[in-house]
Short mmCIF file of C-alpha atoms and ligand atoms in Angstrom, two decimals:
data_model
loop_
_atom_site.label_atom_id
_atom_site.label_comp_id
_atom_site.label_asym_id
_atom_site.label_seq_id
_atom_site.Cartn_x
_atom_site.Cartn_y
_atom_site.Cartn_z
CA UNK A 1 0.00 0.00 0.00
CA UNK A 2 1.31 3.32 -1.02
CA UNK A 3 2.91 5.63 2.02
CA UNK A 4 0.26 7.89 3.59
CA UNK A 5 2.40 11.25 3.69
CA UNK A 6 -0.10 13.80 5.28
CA UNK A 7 -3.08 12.07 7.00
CA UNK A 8 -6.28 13.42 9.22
CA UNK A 9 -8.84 12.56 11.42
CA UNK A 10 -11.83 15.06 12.27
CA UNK A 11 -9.71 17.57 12.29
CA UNK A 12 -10.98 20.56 13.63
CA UNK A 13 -10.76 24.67 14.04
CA UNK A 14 -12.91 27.52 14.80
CA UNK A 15 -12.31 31.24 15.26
CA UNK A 16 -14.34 32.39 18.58
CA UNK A 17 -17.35 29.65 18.12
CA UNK A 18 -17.09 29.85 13.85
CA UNK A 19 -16.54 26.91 12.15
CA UNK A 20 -13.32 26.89 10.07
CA UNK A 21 -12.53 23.62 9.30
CA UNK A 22 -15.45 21.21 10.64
CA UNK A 23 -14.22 17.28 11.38
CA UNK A 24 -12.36 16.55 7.55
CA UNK A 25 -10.29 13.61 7.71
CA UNK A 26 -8.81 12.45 4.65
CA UNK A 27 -5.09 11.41 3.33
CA UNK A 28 -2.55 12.30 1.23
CA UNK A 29 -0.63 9.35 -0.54
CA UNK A 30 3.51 9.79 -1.47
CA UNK A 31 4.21 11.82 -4.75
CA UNK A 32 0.61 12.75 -4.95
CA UNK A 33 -0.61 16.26 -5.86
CA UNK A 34 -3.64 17.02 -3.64
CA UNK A 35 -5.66 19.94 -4.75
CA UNK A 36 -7.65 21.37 -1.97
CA UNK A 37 -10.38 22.95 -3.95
CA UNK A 38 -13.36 25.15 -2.41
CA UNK A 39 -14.42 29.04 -2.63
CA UNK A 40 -13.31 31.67 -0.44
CA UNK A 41 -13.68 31.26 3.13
CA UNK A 42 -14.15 27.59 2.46
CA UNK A 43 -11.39 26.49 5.60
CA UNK A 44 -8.34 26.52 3.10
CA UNK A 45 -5.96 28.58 4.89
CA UNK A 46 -7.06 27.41 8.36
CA UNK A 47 -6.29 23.42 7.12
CA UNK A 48 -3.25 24.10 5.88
CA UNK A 49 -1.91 26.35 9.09
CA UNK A 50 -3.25 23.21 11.30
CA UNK A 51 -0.80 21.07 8.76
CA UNK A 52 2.18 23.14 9.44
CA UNK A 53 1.89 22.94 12.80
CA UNK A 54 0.82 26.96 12.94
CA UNK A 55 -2.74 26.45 14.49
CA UNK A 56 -3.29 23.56 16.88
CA UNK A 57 -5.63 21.42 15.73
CA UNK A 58 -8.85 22.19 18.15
CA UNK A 59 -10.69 18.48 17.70
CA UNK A 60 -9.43 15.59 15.63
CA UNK A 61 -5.68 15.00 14.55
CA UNK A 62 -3.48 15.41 11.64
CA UNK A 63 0.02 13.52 10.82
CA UNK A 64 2.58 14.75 8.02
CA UNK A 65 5.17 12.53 7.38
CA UNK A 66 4.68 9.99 10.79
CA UNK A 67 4.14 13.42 13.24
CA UNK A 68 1.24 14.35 15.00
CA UNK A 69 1.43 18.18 13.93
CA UNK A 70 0.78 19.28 17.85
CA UNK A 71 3.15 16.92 19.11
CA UNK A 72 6.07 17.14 16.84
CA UNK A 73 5.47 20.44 14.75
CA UNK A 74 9.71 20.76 14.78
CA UNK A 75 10.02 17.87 12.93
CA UNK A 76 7.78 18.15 10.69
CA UNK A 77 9.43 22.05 10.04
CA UNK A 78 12.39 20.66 8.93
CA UNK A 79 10.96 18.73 6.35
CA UNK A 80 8.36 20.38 4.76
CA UNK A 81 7.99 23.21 2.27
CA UNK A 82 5.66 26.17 2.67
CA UNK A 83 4.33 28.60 0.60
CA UNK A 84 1.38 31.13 1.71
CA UNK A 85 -0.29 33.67 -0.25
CA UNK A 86 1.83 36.43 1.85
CA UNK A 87 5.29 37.58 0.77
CA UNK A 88 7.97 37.11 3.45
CA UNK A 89 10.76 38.53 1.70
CA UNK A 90 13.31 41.38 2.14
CA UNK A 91 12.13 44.05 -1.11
CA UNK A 92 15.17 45.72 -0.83
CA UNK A 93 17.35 42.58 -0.77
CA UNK A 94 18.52 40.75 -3.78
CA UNK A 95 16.62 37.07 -4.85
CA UNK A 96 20.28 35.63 -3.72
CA UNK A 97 20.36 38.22 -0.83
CA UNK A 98 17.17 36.68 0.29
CA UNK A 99 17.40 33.21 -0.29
CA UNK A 100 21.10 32.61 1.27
CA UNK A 101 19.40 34.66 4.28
CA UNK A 102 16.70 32.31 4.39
CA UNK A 103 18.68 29.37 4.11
CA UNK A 104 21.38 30.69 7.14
CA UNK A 105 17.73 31.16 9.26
CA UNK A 106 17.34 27.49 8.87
CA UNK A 107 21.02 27.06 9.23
CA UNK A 108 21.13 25.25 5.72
CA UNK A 109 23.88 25.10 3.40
CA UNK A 110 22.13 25.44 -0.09
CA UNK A 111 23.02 25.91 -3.80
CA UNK A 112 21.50 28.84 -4.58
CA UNK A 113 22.18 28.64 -8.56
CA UNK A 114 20.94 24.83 -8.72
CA UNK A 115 17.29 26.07 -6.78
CA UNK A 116 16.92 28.90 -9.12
CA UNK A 117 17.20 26.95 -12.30
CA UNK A 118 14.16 24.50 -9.76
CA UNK A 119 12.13 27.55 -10.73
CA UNK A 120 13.96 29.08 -13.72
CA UNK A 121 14.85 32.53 -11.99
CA UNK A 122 19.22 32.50 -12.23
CA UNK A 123 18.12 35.32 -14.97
CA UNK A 124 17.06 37.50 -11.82
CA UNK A 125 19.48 36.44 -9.44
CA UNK A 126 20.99 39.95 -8.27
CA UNK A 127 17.85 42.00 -9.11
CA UNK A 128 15.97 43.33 -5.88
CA UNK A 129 13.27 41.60 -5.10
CA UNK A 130 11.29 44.90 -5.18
CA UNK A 131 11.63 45.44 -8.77
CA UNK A 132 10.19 42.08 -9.77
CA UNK A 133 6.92 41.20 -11.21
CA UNK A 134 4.18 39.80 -9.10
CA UNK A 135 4.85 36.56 -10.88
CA UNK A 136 8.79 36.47 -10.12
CA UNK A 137 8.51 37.00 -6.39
CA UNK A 138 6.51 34.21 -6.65
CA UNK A 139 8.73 31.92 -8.07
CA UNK A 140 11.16 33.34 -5.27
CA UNK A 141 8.55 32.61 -2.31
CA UNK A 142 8.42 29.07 -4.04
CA UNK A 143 12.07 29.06 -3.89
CA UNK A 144 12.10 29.56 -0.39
CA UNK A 145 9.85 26.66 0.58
CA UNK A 146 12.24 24.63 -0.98
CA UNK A 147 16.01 25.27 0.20
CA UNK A 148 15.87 22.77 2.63
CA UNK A 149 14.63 20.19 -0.20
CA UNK A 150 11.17 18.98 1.37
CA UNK A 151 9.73 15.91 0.79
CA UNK A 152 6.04 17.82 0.91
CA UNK A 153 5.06 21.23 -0.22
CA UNK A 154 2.29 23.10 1.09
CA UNK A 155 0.95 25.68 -1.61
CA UNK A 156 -1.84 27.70 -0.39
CA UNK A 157 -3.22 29.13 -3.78
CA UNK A 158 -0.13 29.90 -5.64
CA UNK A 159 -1.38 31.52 -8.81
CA UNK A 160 -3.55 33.88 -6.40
CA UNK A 161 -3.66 36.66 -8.64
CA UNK A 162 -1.21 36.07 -10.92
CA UNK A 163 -1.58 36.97 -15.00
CA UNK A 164 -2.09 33.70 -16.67
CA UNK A 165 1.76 33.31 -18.02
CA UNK A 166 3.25 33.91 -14.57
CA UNK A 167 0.68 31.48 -13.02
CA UNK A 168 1.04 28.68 -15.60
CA UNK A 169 4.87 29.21 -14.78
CA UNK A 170 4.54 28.08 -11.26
CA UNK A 171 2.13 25.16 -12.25
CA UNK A 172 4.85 24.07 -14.39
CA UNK A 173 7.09 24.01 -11.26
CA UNK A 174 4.60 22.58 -9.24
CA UNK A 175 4.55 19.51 -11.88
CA UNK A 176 8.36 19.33 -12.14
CA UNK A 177 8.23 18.94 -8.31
CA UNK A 178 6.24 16.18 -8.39
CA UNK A 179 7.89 14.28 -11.00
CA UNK A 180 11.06 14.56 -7.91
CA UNK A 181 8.75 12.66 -5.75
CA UNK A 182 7.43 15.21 -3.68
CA UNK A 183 4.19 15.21 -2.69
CA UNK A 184 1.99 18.68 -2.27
CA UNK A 185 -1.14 19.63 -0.93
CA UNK A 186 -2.42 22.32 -3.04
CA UNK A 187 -5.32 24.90 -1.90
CA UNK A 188 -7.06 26.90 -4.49
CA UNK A 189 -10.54 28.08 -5.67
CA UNK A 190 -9.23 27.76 -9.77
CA UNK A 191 -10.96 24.30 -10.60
CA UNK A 192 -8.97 24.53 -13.90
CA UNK A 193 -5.67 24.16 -11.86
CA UNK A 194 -7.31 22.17 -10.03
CA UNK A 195 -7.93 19.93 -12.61
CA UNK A 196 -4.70 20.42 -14.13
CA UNK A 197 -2.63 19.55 -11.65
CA UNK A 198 -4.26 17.35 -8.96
CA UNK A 199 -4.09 13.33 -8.62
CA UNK A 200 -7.44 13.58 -6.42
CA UNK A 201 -9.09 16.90 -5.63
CA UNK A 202 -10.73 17.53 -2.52
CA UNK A 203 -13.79 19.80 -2.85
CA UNK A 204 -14.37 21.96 0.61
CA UNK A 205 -17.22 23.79 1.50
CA UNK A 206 -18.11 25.68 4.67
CA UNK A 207 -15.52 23.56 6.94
CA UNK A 208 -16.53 20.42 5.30
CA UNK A 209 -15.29 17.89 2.48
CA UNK A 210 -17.90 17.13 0.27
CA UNK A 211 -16.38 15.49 -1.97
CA UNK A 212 -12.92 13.49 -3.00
CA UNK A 213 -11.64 11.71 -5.65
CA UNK A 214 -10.05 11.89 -9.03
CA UNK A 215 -10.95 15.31 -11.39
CA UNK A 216 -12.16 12.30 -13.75
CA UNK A 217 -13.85 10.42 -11.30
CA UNK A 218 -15.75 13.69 -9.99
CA UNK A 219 -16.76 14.96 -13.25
CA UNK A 220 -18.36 11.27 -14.59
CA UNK A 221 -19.84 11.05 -11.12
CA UNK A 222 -22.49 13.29 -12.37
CA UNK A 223 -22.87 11.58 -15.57
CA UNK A 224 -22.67 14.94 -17.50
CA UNK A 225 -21.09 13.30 -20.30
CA UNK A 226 -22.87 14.91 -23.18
CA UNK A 227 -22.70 14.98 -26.93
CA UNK A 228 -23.23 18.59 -28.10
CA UNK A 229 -24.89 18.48 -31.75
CA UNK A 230 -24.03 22.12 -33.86
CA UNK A 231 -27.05 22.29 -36.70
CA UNK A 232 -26.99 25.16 -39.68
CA UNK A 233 -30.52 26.26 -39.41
CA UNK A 234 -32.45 29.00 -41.95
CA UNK A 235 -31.72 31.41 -38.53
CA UNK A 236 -28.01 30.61 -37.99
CA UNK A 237 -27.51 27.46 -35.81
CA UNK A 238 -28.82 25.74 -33.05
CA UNK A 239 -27.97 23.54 -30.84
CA UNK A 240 -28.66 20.32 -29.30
CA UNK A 241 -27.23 18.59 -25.68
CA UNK A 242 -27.78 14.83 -25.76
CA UNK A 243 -26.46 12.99 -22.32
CA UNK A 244 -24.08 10.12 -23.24
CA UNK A 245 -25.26 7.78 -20.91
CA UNK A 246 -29.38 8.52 -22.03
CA UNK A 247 -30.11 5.27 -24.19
CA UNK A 248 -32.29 7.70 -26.40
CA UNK A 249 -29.26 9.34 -27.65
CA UNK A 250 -27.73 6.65 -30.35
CA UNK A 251 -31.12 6.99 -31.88
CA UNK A 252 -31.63 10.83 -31.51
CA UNK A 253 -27.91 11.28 -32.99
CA UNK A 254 -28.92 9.43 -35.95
CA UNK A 255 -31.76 11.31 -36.70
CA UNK A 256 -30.10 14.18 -36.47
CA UNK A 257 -27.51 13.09 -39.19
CA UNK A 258 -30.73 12.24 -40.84
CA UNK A 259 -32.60 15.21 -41.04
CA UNK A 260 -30.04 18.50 -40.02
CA UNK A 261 -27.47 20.04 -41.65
CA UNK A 262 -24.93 19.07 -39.00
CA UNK A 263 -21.65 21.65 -38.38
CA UNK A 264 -20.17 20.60 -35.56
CA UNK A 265 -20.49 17.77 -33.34
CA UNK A 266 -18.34 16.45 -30.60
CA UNK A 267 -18.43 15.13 -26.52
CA UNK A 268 -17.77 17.83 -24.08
CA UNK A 269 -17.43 16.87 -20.38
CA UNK A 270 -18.96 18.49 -17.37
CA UNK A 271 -16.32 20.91 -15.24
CA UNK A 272 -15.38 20.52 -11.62
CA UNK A 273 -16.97 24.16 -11.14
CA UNK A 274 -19.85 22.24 -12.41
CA UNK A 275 -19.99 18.91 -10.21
CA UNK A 276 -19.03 21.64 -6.94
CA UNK A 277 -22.35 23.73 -8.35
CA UNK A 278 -24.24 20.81 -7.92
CA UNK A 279 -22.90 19.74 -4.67
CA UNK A 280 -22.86 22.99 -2.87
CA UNK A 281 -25.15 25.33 -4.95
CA UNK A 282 -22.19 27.69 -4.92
CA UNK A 283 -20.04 28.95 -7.26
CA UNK A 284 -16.45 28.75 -6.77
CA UNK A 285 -15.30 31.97 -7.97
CA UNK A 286 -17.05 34.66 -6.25
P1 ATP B 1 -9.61 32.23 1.29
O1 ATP B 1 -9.49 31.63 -0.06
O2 ATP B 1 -10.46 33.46 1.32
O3 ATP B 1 -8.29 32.41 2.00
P2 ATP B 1 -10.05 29.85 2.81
O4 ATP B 1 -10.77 28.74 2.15
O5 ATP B 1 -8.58 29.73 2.91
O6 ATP B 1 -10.47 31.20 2.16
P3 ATP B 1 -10.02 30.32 5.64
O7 ATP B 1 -9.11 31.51 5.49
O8 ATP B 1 -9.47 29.10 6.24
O9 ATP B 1 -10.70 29.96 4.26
O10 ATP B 1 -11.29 30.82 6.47
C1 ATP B 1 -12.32 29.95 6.89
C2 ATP B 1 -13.33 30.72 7.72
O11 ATP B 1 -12.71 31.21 8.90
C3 ATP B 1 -13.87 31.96 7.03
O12 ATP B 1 -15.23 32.08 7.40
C4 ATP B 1 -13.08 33.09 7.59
O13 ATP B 1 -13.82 34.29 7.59
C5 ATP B 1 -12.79 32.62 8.99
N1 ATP B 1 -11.49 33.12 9.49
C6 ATP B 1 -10.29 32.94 8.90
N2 ATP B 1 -9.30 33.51 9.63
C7 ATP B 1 -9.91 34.09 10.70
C8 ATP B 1 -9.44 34.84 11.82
N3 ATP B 1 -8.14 35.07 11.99
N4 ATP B 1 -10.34 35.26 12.71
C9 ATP B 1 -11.65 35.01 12.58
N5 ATP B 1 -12.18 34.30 11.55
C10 ATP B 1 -11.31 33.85 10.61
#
């Protein structure tokens, strides 16, 4: 059986009586890329503080790596990676500047030029870190979580505002990671990274999982399958949704090819912003 690397039971926060994160349990298998998926305010941030040993868990527990993260929150420090929405770096100091002072902090010896090729950045080695796009200081912050090579990274919502090059950068690092071996637990509320990216993706709403498994899995769940049939009408075209799994639709189809002047036709699958609409009722972008 594969190696459970991060694993929960009825874990458990609130802020002053509000729910957070409301009794998930749920694991996290070696070299697998967990996306954490739910809208804002879904209990994210708080699960992810509770895995790195930040917030004690109020109810339940939670082990990375063997640990109990209120136990042993040192040792699971040293080997895991962390990267939070927040920038924790010097502006005025160089990415080198920042990075070597990082890695002295954890009293690390580290390669600096070998981590910045990890997330193509020796370009902007000996800018300041306050002259560099949004997307670069990124790529440094992701830099950071890894000079003391972790064996899990924590990525709470990485491409958070980032343009869509700078973001699809740090995916790209995120999936060269986890061809290393390393296993992350990704939050977000962008089901197409989601999707992108993630072995299994958790959906979280209000506190709770509602849902986990494969993006494949999730999206056939709902049997929303469909073939989409394009007709050239007098008006312009129309067209017509026929579920894949409705026994009705060989026949319909045929008809169609029959009768219409057919322009398009071809299978389109239902979205995870779709399947967590019909679990939830909400929308994950907001
Ligand atoms: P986001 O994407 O907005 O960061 P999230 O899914 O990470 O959302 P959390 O930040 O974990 O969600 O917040 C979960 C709930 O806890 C929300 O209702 C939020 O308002 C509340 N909350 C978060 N931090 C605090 C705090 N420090 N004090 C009080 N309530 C908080």
């Amino acid at each position: 059986m594969a190696e459970k690397i991060i694993e929960t039971e009825n874990l458990t926060y609130s802020y002053d009586g509000n729910m957070a994160v409301d009794h998930i349990s749920f694991s996290v298998e070696k070299g697998e890329i967990l996306g954490f998926l739910g809208p804002n305010g879904a209990g994210k941030t708080t699960t992810v503080k509770m895995l790195t040993g930040q917030f004690a868990p109020q109810e339940g527990r939670a082990r990375v790596l063997g640990f109990d993260v209120a136990q042993e929150p040192k040792k699971i420090h040293e080997k895991i990676g962390v990267c939070f929405e927040e920038k924790n770096l010097y502006p005025r100091l160089s990415v080198k500047e920042n990075l070597e002072f990082f890695a002295n902090l954890f009293g690390i010896e580290v390669d600096i030029d070998s981590l910045l090729k990890r997330v193509d950045l020796s370009k902007w080695i000996n800018d300041r870190v306050e002259t560099l796009s949004k997307g670069l200081q990124q790529r440094v912050m992701f830099a950071r979580s890894l000079i003391n090579d972790p064996d899990v990274l924590f990525l709470d919502e990485p491409t958070s505002g980032l343009d869509p090059i700078s973001a699809d950068a740090i995916r790209n690092i995120i999936l060269s990671e986890k061809k290393k071996g390393k296993t992350v637990f990704l939050t977000t509320h962008n089901m197409m990274e989601a999707d992108k990216l993630s072995d299994r993706v958790a959906f979280i709403n209000e506190g709770k999982i509602v849902a986990l498994d494969t993006p494949e899995n999730l999206k056939l769940k709902l049997g929303k399958k469909a073939l989409k049939v394009k007709m050239r009408t007098e008006k312009g075209f129309e067209e017509e949704t026929l579920p894949l799994r409705d026994p009705e639709t060989p026949k319909k189809a045929k008809e169609l090819l029959e009768k219409r002047n057919i322009a398009t036709i071809h299978t389109q699958e239902a979205t995870l912003e779709e399947v967590f609409m019909k679990l939830t009722g909400r929308k994950l972008e907001q």
